[in-house]
Amino acid sequence: MSEEILSLIKSSNRENAEKKQLKKKAVWLIFTIGNQADGKNLYAIPADSVKEILRDATVFPLPFVPPYVNGVLNRYGDPYVVIDSAVLEGKEAQQSMLFIVLNDESHTCLRITDVRDFFTASEKDVIHFSEEELSDYYEGTLKVNNQEVFVLKVQAIIEKVGKEIAAA
């Protein structure tokens, strides 16, 4: 094969891969944490990382855990650790009885204030933080209806909880 034909094939394959990446869509769960009136309390996680949304579950307190761990709740006989992300950020604890059960083996759920929406966006729509402003808990932001929504790094939060509980 000539160099020119080989170059055209490679270029075509690269363009097709880029087009597929742009078309790849993800569904995001948009929710609020805390009671801030300024609208800066919108957060997102991929909907496929959510197993269930619970309401009015009883949370049983645990001794010797970090303040952002509210305790555990009983989900079909299995204990799930309840994390209050507002306290993790240094804000006031939430009084909400709404929980996102995460779809992984960690048996963890997040206390949230309200479910706002399910939003479809491509991966390219997430504006990732640069290294200088990289947060421990946020991957970046997503523009939803002209509002900036923080994309949570759920796995980083779970790992932090696991390390701190193990150290206690």
CSV table of C-alpha atoms in Angstrom, one decimal:
chain,number,residue,atom,x,y,z
A,1,MET,CA,0.0,0.0,0.0
A,2,SER,CA,1.2,3.4,-0.7
A,3,GLU,CA,1.9,5.9,2.1
A,4,GLU,CA,-0.9,8.2,0.9
A,5,ILE,CA,-3.6,5.4,1.0
A,6,LEU,CA,-2.4,4.3,4.4
A,7,SER,CA,-2.6,7.8,5.7
A,8,LEU,CA,-6.1,8.2,4.4
A,9,ILE,CA,-7.2,5.0,6.1
A,10,LYS,CA,-5.7,6.1,9.5
A,11,SER,CA,-7.3,9.5,9.2
A,12,SER,CA,-10.7,8.0,8.4
A,13,ASN,CA,-10.5,5.6,11.4
A,14,ARG,CA,-9.5,8.5,13.7
A,15,GLU,CA,-12.4,10.6,12.5
A,16,ASN,CA,-14.9,7.7,13.0
A,17,ALA,CA,-13.6,7.1,16.5
A,18,GLU,CA,-14.0,10.8,17.3
A,19,LYS,CA,-17.6,10.9,15.9
A,20,LYS,CA,-18.5,7.8,18.0
A,21,GLN,CA,-17.1,9.5,21.1
A,22,LEU,CA,-19.1,12.7,20.4
A,23,LYS,CA,-22.3,10.6,19.9
A,24,LYS,CA,-21.9,8.6,23.1
A,25,LYS,CA,-24.5,10.0,25.5
A,26,ALA,CA,-24.8,9.5,29.3
A,27,VAL,CA,-27.8,10.0,31.5
A,28,TRP,CA,-27.1,12.0,34.6
A,29,LEU,CA,-29.1,12.2,37.8
A,30,ILE,CA,-29.3,15.9,38.9
A,31,PHE,CA,-30.0,16.5,42.6
A,32,THR,CA,-29.5,19.0,45.4
A,33,ILE,CA,-27.5,18.8,48.5
A,34,GLY,CA,-28.2,21.2,51.3
A,35,ASN,CA,-30.6,24.1,51.5
A,36,GLN,CA,-28.6,26.9,49.8
A,37,ALA,CA,-30.9,29.5,48.1
A,38,ASP,CA,-28.1,30.7,45.8
A,39,GLY,CA,-28.6,27.7,43.5
A,40,LYS,CA,-25.0,26.5,44.0
A,41,ASN,CA,-26.1,23.2,45.4
A,42,LEU,CA,-26.8,21.2,42.2
A,43,TYR,CA,-24.9,18.0,41.7
A,44,ALA,CA,-24.8,15.2,39.2
A,45,ILE,CA,-23.8,11.6,39.1
A,46,PRO,CA,-24.1,9.1,36.2
A,47,ALA,CA,-27.6,7.5,36.5
A,48,ASP,CA,-26.1,4.1,35.9
A,49,SER,CA,-24.2,4.4,39.2
A,50,VAL,CA,-27.6,4.7,41.1
A,51,LYS,CA,-29.3,1.5,42.3
A,52,GLU,CA,-32.3,3.1,43.9
A,53,ILE,CA,-33.6,6.3,45.5
A,54,LEU,CA,-35.0,5.8,49.0
A,55,ARG,CA,-37.3,8.1,51.0
A,56,ASP,CA,-38.0,8.1,54.7
A,57,ALA,CA,-35.5,5.4,55.7
A,58,THR,CA,-34.5,5.2,59.3
A,59,VAL,CA,-30.8,6.0,59.8
A,60,PHE,CA,-29.2,4.3,62.8
A,61,PRO,CA,-26.2,6.3,64.2
A,62,LEU,CA,-22.8,4.7,64.6
A,63,PRO,CA,-20.2,5.6,67.2
A,64,PHE,CA,-16.6,6.5,66.3
A,65,VAL,CA,-17.2,7.6,62.7
A,66,PRO,CA,-16.4,10.8,60.9
A,67,PRO,CA,-19.2,13.5,61.3
A,68,TYR,CA,-20.2,13.2,57.6
A,69,VAL,CA,-21.2,9.6,58.2
A,70,ASN,CA,-24.7,9.7,59.5
A,71,GLY,CA,-24.9,6.0,60.3
A,72,VAL,CA,-26.4,3.1,58.5
A,73,LEU,CA,-29.8,2.3,57.0
A,74,ASN,CA,-31.3,-1.1,56.5
A,75,ARG,CA,-32.0,-1.9,52.8
A,76,TYR,CA,-33.5,-5.3,52.4
A,77,GLY,CA,-31.6,-6.7,55.4
A,78,ASP,CA,-28.2,-5.2,54.3
A,79,PRO,CA,-26.6,-2.2,56.1
A,80,TYR,CA,-25.8,0.8,53.9
A,81,VAL,CA,-23.5,3.6,55.1
A,82,VAL,CA,-25.1,7.0,54.9
A,83,ILE,CA,-22.8,9.8,53.8
A,84,ASP,CA,-23.9,13.4,54.1
A,85,SER,CA,-22.0,15.2,51.4
A,86,ALA,CA,-22.9,18.6,52.8
A,87,VAL,CA,-21.0,17.9,56.0
A,88,LEU,CA,-18.1,16.5,53.9
A,89,GLU,CA,-17.9,19.9,52.3
A,90,GLY,CA,-18.0,21.7,55.6
A,91,LYS,CA,-21.7,22.8,55.3
A,92,GLU,CA,-24.6,22.4,57.7
A,93,ALA,CA,-25.9,18.8,58.0
A,94,GLN,CA,-29.0,18.0,55.9
A,95,GLN,CA,-32.3,17.0,57.6
A,96,SER,CA,-33.6,15.4,54.4
A,97,MET,CA,-34.8,11.7,54.5
A,98,LEU,CA,-34.0,11.1,50.8
A,99,PHE,CA,-31.1,8.8,49.8
A,100,ILE,CA,-29.3,7.7,46.7
A,101,VAL,CA,-28.3,4.1,47.0
A,102,LEU,CA,-25.1,3.6,44.9
A,103,ASN,CA,-24.9,0.8,42.4
A,104,ASP,CA,-21.6,-0.8,43.6
A,105,GLU,CA,-20.3,-3.2,46.2
A,106,SER,CA,-19.6,-0.5,48.8
A,107,HIS,CA,-23.0,-0.6,50.4
A,108,THR,CA,-23.0,3.2,50.5
A,109,CYS,CA,-25.7,5.8,50.0
A,110,LEU,CA,-25.7,9.6,49.7
A,111,ARG,CA,-28.1,11.8,51.7
A,112,ILE,CA,-29.6,14.3,49.3
A,113,THR,CA,-32.1,17.1,49.6
A,114,ASP,CA,-34.1,16.7,46.4
A,115,VAL,CA,-34.0,15.0,43.0
A,116,ARG,CA,-34.2,17.6,40.3
A,117,ASP,CA,-34.0,15.9,36.9
A,118,PHE,CA,-32.5,13.2,34.7
A,119,PHE,CA,-30.3,14.9,32.1
A,120,THR,CA,-28.8,13.4,28.9
A,121,ALA,CA,-25.4,14.8,27.8
A,122,SER,CA,-22.4,13.5,26.0
A,123,GLU,CA,-19.1,12.9,27.8
A,124,LYS,CA,-17.7,15.9,26.1
A,125,ASP,CA,-20.2,18.1,27.9
A,126,VAL,CA,-18.4,17.5,31.2
A,127,ILE,CA,-16.0,20.3,31.8
A,128,HIS,CA,-13.2,18.6,33.7
A,129,PHE,CA,-11.2,20.6,36.3
A,130,SER,CA,-7.6,21.3,35.5
A,131,GLU,CA,-4.9,19.9,37.7
A,132,GLU,CA,-4.5,23.2,39.7
A,133,GLU,CA,-8.1,23.3,40.7
A,134,LEU,CA,-8.7,19.6,40.9
A,135,SER,CA,-11.0,18.7,43.7
A,136,ASP,CA,-11.0,15.6,45.8
A,137,TYR,CA,-14.8,15.2,45.4
A,138,TYR,CA,-15.6,16.7,42.0
A,139,GLU,CA,-14.7,15.6,38.5
A,140,GLY,CA,-15.8,18.9,36.9
A,141,THR,CA,-19.0,20.6,35.9
A,142,LEU,CA,-21.9,20.0,33.6
A,143,LYS,CA,-24.1,22.7,32.0
A,144,VAL,CA,-27.8,21.9,32.7
A,145,ASN,CA,-30.4,24.4,31.6
A,146,ASN,CA,-27.8,27.2,31.8
A,147,GLN,CA,-26.8,26.3,35.3
A,148,GLU,CA,-23.4,24.9,36.4
A,149,VAL,CA,-23.8,21.5,38.1
A,150,PHE,CA,-21.0,19.8,40.0
A,151,VAL,CA,-20.2,16.2,38.9
A,152,LEU,CA,-19.4,14.2,42.0
A,153,LYS,CA,-16.5,11.7,42.1
A,154,VAL,CA,-18.5,9.1,43.9
A,155,GLN,CA,-15.7,6.6,44.0
A,156,ALA,CA,-13.3,9.1,45.6
A,157,ILE,CA,-15.9,9.8,48.3
A,158,ILE,CA,-16.4,6.1,49.0
A,159,GLU,CA,-12.6,5.6,49.3
A,160,LYS,CA,-12.2,8.5,51.7
A,161,VAL,CA,-15.0,7.1,53.9
A,162,GLY,CA,-13.5,3.6,53.8
A,163,LYS,CA,-10.0,4.9,54.8
A,164,GLU,CA,-11.3,7.0,57.6
A,165,ILE,CA,-13.5,4.3,59.1
A,166,ALA,CA,-10.7,1.8,58.9
A,167,ALA,CA,-8.4,4.2,60.7
A,168,ALA,CA,-10.9,4.8,63.5
